[in-house]
Short mmCIF file of C-alpha atoms and ligand atoms in Angstrom, two decimals:
data_model
loop_
_atom_site.label_atom_id
_atom_site.label_comp_id
_atom_site.label_asym_id
_atom_site.label_seq_id
_atom_site.Cartn_x
_atom_site.Cartn_y
_atom_site.Cartn_z
CA MET A 1 -14.25 -2.15 29.07
CA PRO A 2 -14.73 1.48 28.04
CA SER A 3 -16.74 1.45 24.83
CA VAL A 4 -18.03 4.57 23.09
CA ALA A 5 -20.12 4.42 19.89
CA GLY A 6 -18.53 1.33 18.40
CA LEU A 7 -15.00 2.16 19.59
CA VAL A 8 -13.28 -0.27 21.91
CA ARG A 9 -10.11 0.30 23.87
CA PRO A 10 -8.13 -2.90 24.46
CA LEU A 11 -6.84 -3.83 27.89
CA ALA A 12 -3.19 -3.45 28.75
CA LEU A 13 -1.48 -6.79 29.24
CA PRO A 14 -1.04 -7.37 32.99
CA VAL A 15 2.47 -8.60 33.82
CA GLY A 16 2.63 -12.39 33.57
CA ALA A 17 -0.89 -12.66 32.18
CA ARG A 18 -1.65 -15.16 29.44
CA PRO A 19 -3.94 -14.20 26.58
CA VAL A 20 -7.40 -15.74 26.80
CA ARG A 21 -8.43 -17.89 23.85
CA ALA A 22 -12.18 -18.21 24.24
CA LEU A 23 -14.41 -19.68 21.56
CA PRO A 24 -16.27 -17.13 19.47
CA VAL A 25 -19.87 -16.58 20.57
CA GLY A 26 -22.21 -15.64 17.76
CA ALA A 27 -20.55 -13.04 15.54
CA HIS A 28 -18.25 -11.84 18.30
CA THR A 29 -14.54 -12.24 17.69
CA PRO A 30 -12.38 -14.24 20.13
CA PRO A 31 -10.18 -12.17 22.45
CA ARG A 32 -6.62 -11.96 21.14
CA LEU A 33 -3.22 -10.77 22.21
CA ARG A 34 -2.01 -8.15 19.72
CA GLU A 35 1.10 -6.07 19.25
CA CYS A 36 0.50 -2.59 17.85
CA HIS A 37 2.48 -2.23 14.58
CA ASP A 38 2.93 1.48 15.13
CA CYS A 39 4.10 1.64 18.76
CA GLY A 40 4.88 -1.96 19.81
CA GLN A 41 2.41 -2.00 22.73
CA LEU A 42 1.26 -5.54 23.62
CA GLN A 43 -2.42 -5.56 24.55
CA VAL A 44 -5.31 -7.97 24.86
CA LEU A 45 -8.01 -7.18 22.35
CA PRO A 46 -11.31 -8.16 24.02
CA SER A 47 -14.12 -10.03 22.27
CA LEU A 48 -15.57 -7.56 19.77
CA PRO A 49 -19.11 -7.30 18.35
CA PRO A 50 -19.54 -6.67 14.59
CA SER A 51 -18.91 -3.17 13.16
CA THR A 52 -16.54 -2.21 15.93
CA ARG A 53 -13.19 -0.53 15.61
CA ALA A 54 -10.54 -1.24 18.23
CA LEU A 55 -7.78 1.34 18.65
CA CYS A 56 -4.36 0.95 20.25
CA LEU A 57 -4.50 2.20 23.84
CA ARG A 58 -1.20 4.05 23.40
CA CYS A 59 -1.05 5.49 19.86
CA ASP A 60 -4.61 5.20 18.41
CA ALA A 61 -3.57 2.87 15.58
CA VAL A 62 -6.48 0.77 14.28
CA LEU A 63 -5.91 -2.74 15.64
CA ARG A 64 -9.05 -4.30 14.28
CA ASP A 65 -12.15 -3.30 12.33
CA THR A 66 -14.83 -5.98 12.63
CA ALA A 67 -17.57 -6.50 10.03
CA HIS A 68 -21.12 -7.89 10.04
CA ASP A 69 -20.42 -10.09 7.02
CA PRO A 70 -16.62 -10.45 6.94
CA PHE A 71 -16.47 -12.95 4.03
CA GLY A 72 -19.67 -12.93 1.92
CA LEU A 73 -19.83 -9.27 0.88
CA PRO A 74 -16.08 -8.96 0.19
CA LEU A 75 -16.19 -12.13 -1.95
CA ALA A 76 -19.04 -10.69 -4.05
CA LEU A 77 -17.13 -7.42 -4.45
CA TYR A 78 -13.78 -9.03 -5.39
CA ALA A 79 -15.54 -11.36 -7.86
CA SER A 80 -17.14 -8.33 -9.58
CA ALA A 81 -13.73 -6.63 -9.53
CA ILE A 82 -12.34 -9.49 -11.69
CA MET A 83 -15.07 -8.89 -14.30
CA LEU A 84 -14.51 -5.12 -14.27
CA LEU A 85 -10.75 -5.62 -14.65
CA ALA A 86 -11.39 -7.92 -17.64
CA ILE A 87 -13.51 -5.18 -19.28
CA ALA A 88 -10.90 -2.52 -18.45
CA ALA A 89 -8.10 -4.64 -19.93
CA GLY A 90 -9.95 -5.77 -23.06
CA MET A 91 -11.59 -2.55 -24.23
CA THR A 92 -10.63 0.97 -25.27
CA LEU A 93 -9.75 3.62 -22.70
CA MET A 94 -9.75 6.68 -24.96
CA THR A 95 -9.63 7.56 -28.65
CA VAL A 96 -8.08 10.80 -29.89
CA SER A 97 -8.27 12.21 -33.38
CA THR A 98 -6.75 15.21 -35.11
CA ALA A 99 -5.89 16.14 -38.70
CA GLY A 100 -7.60 13.01 -40.03
CA GLN A 101 -5.55 10.60 -37.91
CA PHE A 102 -6.72 8.76 -34.87
CA HIS A 103 -5.16 6.69 -32.07
CA LEU A 104 -6.65 4.64 -29.30
CA ALA A 105 -5.31 3.81 -25.87
CA SER A 106 -5.95 0.73 -23.75
CA LEU A 107 -4.49 -0.26 -20.40
CA PHE A 108 -1.50 -1.78 -22.24
CA THR A 109 -0.68 0.74 -25.01
CA GLY A 110 1.14 3.07 -22.57
CA PRO A 111 3.53 0.43 -21.15
CA VAL A 112 4.17 -1.00 -24.65
CA THR A 113 4.98 2.44 -26.12
CA LEU A 114 7.29 3.28 -23.19
CA GLU A 115 9.08 -0.03 -23.75
CA GLU A 116 9.44 0.71 -27.48
CA ARG A 117 11.02 4.08 -26.65
CA GLY A 118 13.65 2.28 -24.55
CA LEU A 119 12.08 3.17 -21.18
CA TRP A 120 11.34 -0.47 -20.28
CA PHE A 121 11.63 0.31 -16.55
CA LEU A 122 8.77 2.81 -16.73
CA GLY A 123 6.71 0.46 -18.92
CA LEU A 124 7.17 -2.37 -16.45
CA LEU A 125 6.33 -0.14 -13.49
CA VAL A 126 3.08 1.09 -15.10
CA MET A 127 2.17 -2.47 -16.13
CA ILE A 128 2.71 -3.84 -12.60
CA THR A 129 0.90 -1.08 -10.73
CA THR A 130 -2.12 -0.80 -13.05
CA PHE A 131 -2.68 -4.39 -14.18
CA VAL A 132 -0.48 -7.14 -12.68
CA ALA A 133 -0.83 -6.13 -9.01
CA PRO A 134 -4.62 -5.43 -9.13
CA LEU A 135 -5.23 -8.69 -11.06
CA ALA A 136 -3.08 -10.72 -8.64
CA ARG A 137 -4.84 -9.08 -5.69
CA VAL A 138 -8.41 -9.80 -6.80
CA ALA A 139 -7.53 -13.35 -7.96
CA MET A 140 -5.82 -14.11 -4.65
CA MET A 141 -8.66 -12.64 -2.58
CA VAL A 142 -11.31 -14.64 -4.46
CA THR A 143 -9.21 -17.82 -3.97
CA VAL A 144 -8.85 -17.14 -0.23
CA LEU A 145 -12.49 -16.22 0.34
CA VAL A 146 -13.74 -19.31 -1.54
CA GLY A 147 -11.21 -21.61 0.17
CA ILE A 148 -12.17 -20.28 3.59
CA ARG A 149 -15.55 -22.02 3.25
CA LEU A 150 -13.87 -25.45 3.29
CA PRO A 151 -14.11 -27.32 6.63
CA ASP A 152 -10.30 -27.44 6.92
CA PRO A 153 -8.80 -24.70 4.67
CA PRO A 154 -5.55 -25.84 2.97
CA ARG A 155 -2.38 -24.30 4.39
CA GLY A 156 -1.40 -22.82 1.01
CA LEU A 157 -4.23 -20.28 1.36
CA ARG A 158 -2.35 -18.57 4.18
CA VAL A 159 0.64 -17.98 1.88
CA VAL A 160 -1.73 -16.55 -0.74
CA PHE A 161 -3.36 -14.23 1.79
CA ALA A 162 0.02 -13.18 3.21
CA TRP A 163 1.14 -12.16 -0.30
CA ASP A 164 -2.02 -10.13 -0.79
CA GLU A 165 -1.09 -8.26 2.39
CA ARG A 166 2.34 -7.48 0.86
CA LEU A 167 1.02 -6.55 -2.58
CA ARG A 168 -1.65 -4.09 -1.46
CA PRO A 169 0.32 -0.80 -1.71
CA TRP A 170 1.45 -1.59 -5.28
CA ALA A 171 -2.02 -1.80 -6.84
CA MET A 172 -2.69 1.82 -7.87
CA ILE A 173 -5.94 1.95 -9.86
CA GLU A 174 -7.16 5.11 -8.07
CA VAL A 175 -3.90 6.98 -8.77
CA TYR A 176 -3.98 5.80 -12.40
CA LEU A 177 -7.49 7.23 -12.83
CA LEU A 178 -6.28 10.65 -11.69
CA GLY A 179 -3.35 10.35 -14.12
CA VAL A 180 -5.83 9.59 -16.93
CA PHE A 181 -7.85 12.66 -15.95
CA VAL A 182 -4.79 14.94 -16.06
CA ALA A 183 -3.82 13.45 -19.46
CA PHE A 184 -7.39 14.09 -20.68
CA VAL A 185 -7.19 17.79 -19.81
CA ARG A 186 -3.77 18.22 -21.44
CA LEU A 187 -4.91 16.33 -24.55
CA SER A 188 -8.09 18.35 -24.95
CA THR A 189 -5.99 21.26 -26.26
CA MET A 190 -4.36 19.14 -28.98
CA ALA A 191 -7.06 16.80 -30.26
CA HIS A 192 -10.64 15.58 -30.11
CA ILE A 193 -11.11 12.89 -27.42
CA ASP A 194 -13.69 10.10 -27.11
CA ILE A 195 -13.92 8.16 -23.85
CA GLY A 196 -14.09 4.36 -24.15
CA PRO A 197 -15.89 1.75 -22.03
CA ALA A 198 -12.64 0.70 -20.29
CA LEU A 199 -12.48 4.05 -18.49
CA TYR A 200 -15.95 3.56 -16.96
CA ALA A 201 -14.95 0.01 -15.98
CA LEU A 202 -11.79 1.33 -14.31
CA GLY A 203 -13.82 3.89 -12.34
CA ALA A 204 -16.22 1.17 -11.16
CA LEU A 205 -13.26 -1.13 -10.40
CA MET A 206 -11.72 1.52 -8.16
CA LEU A 207 -14.96 1.94 -6.18
CA VAL A 208 -15.47 -1.84 -5.87
CA MET A 209 -11.88 -2.42 -4.68
CA VAL A 210 -12.14 0.36 -2.08
CA ALA A 211 -15.48 -1.04 -0.86
CA ALA A 212 -14.11 -4.62 -0.72
CA ASP A 213 -10.99 -3.60 1.22
CA TYR A 214 -13.22 -1.64 3.60
CA ALA A 215 -15.78 -4.45 4.09
CA ILE A 216 -13.27 -7.19 4.87
CA ASP A 217 -12.03 -7.89 8.40
CA ARG A 218 -8.57 -9.27 7.64
CA GLN A 219 -8.09 -10.68 11.15
CA SER A 220 -11.31 -12.73 10.76
CA VAL A 221 -9.85 -14.19 7.57
CA TRP A 222 -6.64 -15.13 9.40
CA GLU A 223 -8.63 -16.71 12.23
CA ALA A 224 -10.74 -18.72 9.78
CA LEU A 225 -7.63 -19.82 7.87
CA GLU A 226 -6.09 -21.17 11.05
CA GLY A 227 -8.79 -23.83 10.93
CA ALA A 228 -10.01 -25.44 14.12
CA ARG A 229 -8.27 -28.81 13.71
CA ARG A 230 -4.91 -27.48 12.51
CA ASN A 231 -4.93 -24.85 15.20
CA ARG A 232 -5.45 -27.48 17.88
CA ARG A 233 -2.61 -29.60 16.45
CA ARG A 234 -0.32 -26.57 16.33
CA ARG A 235 -1.03 -25.67 19.94
CA VAL A 236 -0.28 -29.24 21.07
CA ARG A 237 3.01 -29.19 19.12
CA ALA A 238 3.95 -25.75 20.46
CA ALA A 239 3.24 -26.82 24.05
CA ALA A 240 5.38 -29.96 23.60
CA ALA A 241 8.23 -27.93 22.07
CA GLN A 242 8.08 -25.39 24.90
CA ALA A 243 8.15 -28.15 27.56
CA ALA A 244 11.16 -29.79 25.87
CA ALA A 245 13.14 -26.57 25.32
CA PRO A 246 15.91 -25.84 27.83
CA ALA A 247 15.31 -23.00 30.25
CA MET A 248 18.08 -20.92 28.66
CA ASN A 249 16.30 -21.03 25.31
CA ALA A 250 13.09 -19.77 26.91
CA ALA A 251 14.98 -16.77 28.26
CA THR A 252 15.92 -15.63 24.72
CA GLN A 253 12.34 -15.94 23.48
CA THR A 254 10.10 -12.91 23.45
CA ARG A 255 6.59 -12.15 22.33
CA ILE A 256 6.79 -11.05 18.69
CA GLY A 257 3.82 -9.76 16.71
CA CYS A 258 4.00 -10.94 13.08
CA HIS A 259 4.17 -7.96 10.73
CA THR A 260 2.29 -9.82 8.00
CA CYS A 261 -0.58 -11.54 9.82
CA GLY A 262 -0.53 -9.97 13.31
CA LEU A 263 -0.26 -13.23 15.28
CA VAL A 264 1.72 -12.81 18.50
CA SER A 265 3.98 -15.79 19.18
CA ARG A 266 6.64 -16.58 21.73
CA ALA A 267 9.64 -16.92 19.45
CA GLN A 268 13.23 -15.96 18.80
CA ASP A 269 14.04 -13.19 16.33
CA GLY A 270 14.28 -14.72 12.85
CA ALA A 271 11.90 -17.61 13.55
CA VAL A 272 9.09 -18.42 11.13
CA CYS A 273 5.56 -17.27 11.96
CA PRO A 274 3.47 -20.41 12.63
CA ARG A 275 0.45 -18.84 10.96
CA CYS A 276 1.60 -17.12 7.73
CA GLY A 277 5.11 -18.53 7.20
CA PHE A 278 6.89 -15.14 6.98
CA THR A 279 9.95 -14.45 9.14
CA LEU A 280 9.31 -12.92 12.57
CA HIS A 281 11.33 -9.88 13.65
CA ALA A 282 10.81 -8.05 16.92
CA ARG A 283 11.77 -4.90 14.98
CA LYS A 284 12.38 -4.43 11.25
CA ARG A 285 15.96 -5.43 10.39
CA ASP A 286 18.47 -2.52 10.12
CA SER A 287 15.50 -0.19 9.84
CA ILE A 288 17.37 3.10 10.48
CA ALA A 289 20.24 2.31 8.08
CA TRP A 290 17.92 1.17 5.28
CA THR A 291 15.60 4.16 5.68
CA TRP A 292 18.54 6.60 5.57
CA ALA A 293 20.06 4.89 2.52
CA LEU A 294 16.80 4.82 0.54
CA SER A 295 15.86 8.41 1.50
CA LEU A 296 19.29 9.78 0.52
CA ALA A 297 19.18 7.92 -2.82
CA ALA A 298 15.73 9.45 -3.43
CA LEU A 299 17.02 12.93 -2.49
CA ILE A 300 19.90 12.64 -4.99
CA LEU A 301 17.55 11.51 -7.78
CA TYR A 302 15.11 14.31 -6.95
CA VAL A 303 17.52 16.77 -8.67
CA PRO A 304 17.55 15.13 -12.17
CA ALA A 305 13.83 14.35 -11.74
CA ASN A 306 13.12 18.09 -11.64
CA VAL A 307 15.86 19.39 -13.96
CA TYR A 308 15.37 17.00 -16.92
CA PRO A 309 12.14 17.07 -18.95
CA VAL A 310 9.53 14.45 -18.16
CA LEU A 311 8.15 14.73 -21.67
CA THR A 312 8.70 16.70 -24.87
CA VAL A 313 5.81 17.78 -27.09
CA ILE A 314 7.05 18.04 -30.68
CA ARG A 315 4.77 20.29 -32.74
CA LEU A 316 5.60 20.94 -36.42
CA GLY A 317 9.18 19.81 -35.87
CA ALA A 318 9.84 22.08 -32.86
CA GLY A 319 10.21 20.45 -29.45
CA GLN A 320 8.73 21.86 -26.24
CA PRO A 321 10.37 20.07 -23.28
CA SER A 322 8.29 20.03 -20.10
CA THR A 323 9.56 19.33 -16.59
CA ILE A 324 7.46 18.24 -13.59
CA LEU A 325 7.01 21.85 -12.49
CA GLY A 326 6.45 22.94 -16.11
CA GLY A 327 3.58 20.44 -16.39
CA ALA A 328 1.80 22.05 -13.43
CA ARG A 329 2.38 25.52 -14.97
CA GLU A 330 0.92 24.41 -18.33
CA LEU A 331 -2.26 23.28 -16.56
CA LEU A 332 -2.41 26.66 -14.83
CA ASP A 333 -2.09 28.39 -18.22
CA LEU A 334 -5.04 26.31 -19.44
CA GLY A 335 -7.08 27.77 -16.58
CA GLN A 336 -7.26 24.39 -14.83
CA TRP A 337 -6.00 25.65 -11.48
CA PRO A 338 -7.49 22.84 -9.30
CA LEU A 339 -5.74 20.27 -11.49
CA ALA A 340 -2.53 22.34 -11.55
CA LEU A 341 -2.64 22.45 -7.75
CA LEU A 342 -3.21 18.68 -7.62
CA VAL A 343 -0.22 17.95 -9.90
CA PHE A 344 1.94 20.41 -7.95
CA VAL A 345 1.02 18.84 -4.60
CA ALA A 346 1.35 15.23 -5.82
CA SER A 347 4.55 15.63 -7.82
CA VAL A 348 6.48 18.48 -6.18
CA ALA A 349 5.24 18.88 -2.60
CA VAL A 350 4.62 15.23 -1.65
CA PRO A 351 8.19 13.97 -2.37
CA VAL A 352 9.66 16.94 -0.44
CA LEU A 353 7.25 16.42 2.48
CA LYS A 354 7.99 12.69 2.52
CA LEU A 355 11.76 13.17 2.60
CA THR A 356 11.49 15.89 5.28
CA GLY A 357 9.13 13.69 7.33
CA LEU A 358 11.44 10.68 7.08
CA ALA A 359 14.47 12.77 8.10
CA LEU A 360 12.52 14.09 11.11
CA LEU A 361 11.50 10.56 12.14
CA LEU A 362 15.04 9.22 11.75
CA ILE A 363 16.77 12.07 13.58
CA SER A 364 14.24 12.10 16.43
CA THR A 365 14.70 8.34 16.88
CA GLN A 366 18.49 8.49 16.80
CA ARG A 367 18.54 11.43 19.23
CA ARG A 368 16.13 9.54 21.51
CA TRP A 369 13.61 12.36 21.69
CA ARG A 370 10.82 11.63 24.16
CA GLY A 371 8.24 14.23 23.23
CA ARG A 372 5.37 14.18 20.76
CA LEU A 373 5.45 10.41 20.20
CA ARG A 374 1.82 10.27 19.08
CA ASP A 375 2.31 13.20 16.69
CA ARG A 376 5.44 11.62 15.25
CA THR A 377 3.58 8.32 14.79
CA THR A 378 0.90 10.27 12.88
CA VAL A 379 3.65 11.79 10.69
CA TYR A 380 4.83 8.24 9.94
CA ARG A 381 1.31 7.14 8.95
CA ILE A 382 0.90 10.16 6.63
CA VAL A 383 4.33 9.61 5.03
CA ASP A 384 3.49 5.95 4.43
CA ALA A 385 0.05 6.72 2.96
CA ILE A 386 0.73 9.64 0.58
CA GLY A 387 3.72 8.27 -1.39
CA ARG A 388 1.77 6.43 -4.08
CA TRP A 389 -0.09 9.59 -5.19
CA SER A 390 3.11 10.95 -6.75
CA MET A 391 2.70 8.36 -9.53
CA ILE A 392 0.06 10.63 -11.22
CA ASP A 393 2.66 12.20 -13.54
CA ILE A 394 4.08 8.82 -14.59
CA PHE A 395 0.61 7.49 -15.42
CA MET A 396 -0.26 10.69 -17.31
CA LEU A 397 2.93 10.27 -19.35
CA SER A 398 2.09 6.64 -20.20
CA ILE A 399 -1.27 7.81 -21.65
CA LEU A 400 0.19 10.76 -23.58
CA VAL A 401 3.06 8.87 -25.26
CA ALA A 402 0.64 6.24 -26.56
CA LEU A 403 -2.00 8.68 -27.82
CA VAL A 404 -0.08 11.66 -29.14
CA GLN A 405 1.64 10.17 -32.18
CA PHE A 406 0.46 12.42 -34.97
CA GLY A 407 3.80 12.65 -36.80
CA ALA A 408 4.68 16.23 -37.68
CA VAL A 409 1.43 17.65 -36.24
CA ALA A 410 2.13 16.63 -32.63
CA THR A 411 4.15 13.89 -30.95
CA VAL A 412 4.95 13.34 -27.27
CA ARG A 413 8.30 11.79 -26.35
CA PRO A 414 9.11 10.63 -22.83
CA GLY A 415 12.17 12.20 -21.18
CA PHE A 416 14.85 11.00 -18.79
CA GLY A 417 13.30 13.09 -16.00
CA ALA A 418 10.40 10.62 -15.88
CA VAL A 419 12.71 7.68 -15.07
CA ALA A 420 14.43 9.65 -12.30
CA PHE A 421 11.06 10.78 -10.95
CA ALA A 422 9.63 7.24 -10.93
CA LEU A 423 12.72 6.08 -9.02
CA VAL A 424 12.19 8.89 -6.47
CA VAL A 425 8.59 7.70 -5.91
CA ILE A 426 9.60 4.03 -5.57
CA LEU A 427 12.56 4.77 -3.28
CA THR A 428 10.54 7.00 -0.95
CA MET A 429 7.78 4.36 -0.77
CA LEU A 430 10.37 1.70 0.12
CA ALA A 431 12.02 4.07 2.63
CA ALA A 432 8.70 4.64 4.43
CA ARG A 433 8.05 0.89 4.51
CA SER A 434 11.51 0.11 5.89
CA PHE A 435 11.12 2.58 8.78
CA ASP A 436 9.92 0.94 12.00
CA PRO A 437 7.89 3.48 14.05
CA ARG A 438 8.17 1.24 17.13
CA LEU A 439 11.83 2.30 17.38
CA MET A 440 10.69 5.84 18.29
CA TRP A 441 8.71 4.44 21.25
CA ASP A 442 11.61 2.13 22.20
CA ALA A 443 14.06 5.04 22.11
CA ALA A 444 11.80 7.19 24.30
CA GLU A 445 11.38 4.39 26.82
CA ALA A 446 15.09 3.61 27.07
ZN1 ZN B 1 0.03 1.65 19.22
ZN1 ZN B 2 2.42 -14.23 10.52
#
């Protein structure tokens, strides 16, 4: 096995070979058959020592990242994340004062104000991404990591862990913090600002969540959740079912890697994964059609998102509407060019790059291009990863509308452009998730 500085290359699956299921020795992981989510290559992941990263032999996707302490340290971190989230939700984020009036913002004032102004969709979106999803995530992870210590973990824990896997991209604390920072700079020209304890708690929460997600080896959790006894029972049942199945049925079965938990099973398309309970698909259903539809809808909404104002600052009765691009220019006028560049990249460049990238991936797949498969897979990974950062402007707006309510002196009203822009972000995120990069490799092979 070629192994360089903690990097392990898996072995290609020899034709007709069966994956080895050896018992774990010490902290080493058992060898496993895996399907790469990015290119569809089936490969046997050898037994791995702790702190080792295994990459796909064809496209360099990370197949597994083992840890020295896969459960203890993450549990401590997620448990502290619950406490930090409680502080962040219960205390003040910022206080602003001007002309003898003052207002304070918490994690909830933004969503509530947006809802009061009739923009319930935006309020709900901010509420889910900044509070509901992070809270659900940490609560579910603590439940799973405590339950894993039981001699025979209950089956329900797998459902909980599978949902955490699904919920991960929608918890956006780190993006929210950047939105708060941009709001802070824009507010500093209008009023005096005091930072509250909730902001420090949010900063710490972000670091703890990143550390916990980095420290955990999710495949180890899945293996522990399988439980020795249940796993043995399942294998006996599966062997009996396979012996009883007619030969014709066996011909329609293929090896499918579960997209949620990574288990490779011999199954028919549409069967239920024996480990996590989600439906198994050899490839994502109607991937090309869905990705086109969602990308085109996002492209259409990109026009009103940039033409209509995201917010209007009303000073002494006169309104100053500000579009996405206008917001970046205002920051530039304040001399905050790094922040202006950040807002421009996140809100203007990222959606355009995402839509261009998706179109390139779709066209190259449909035209069955054979070249640059690894580069195109990298494009897919970038498109999938950057989408959430466009939410900065939406989060900034949710802070400003709650804090800047000084009557005739200064008031910020949300605009229709913000709703269109939020929809663009959501639709492009869904489009990236509905694209199946394995289709590019399939098309090139055909
Ligand atoms: Zn791969
Ligand atoms: Zn599964």
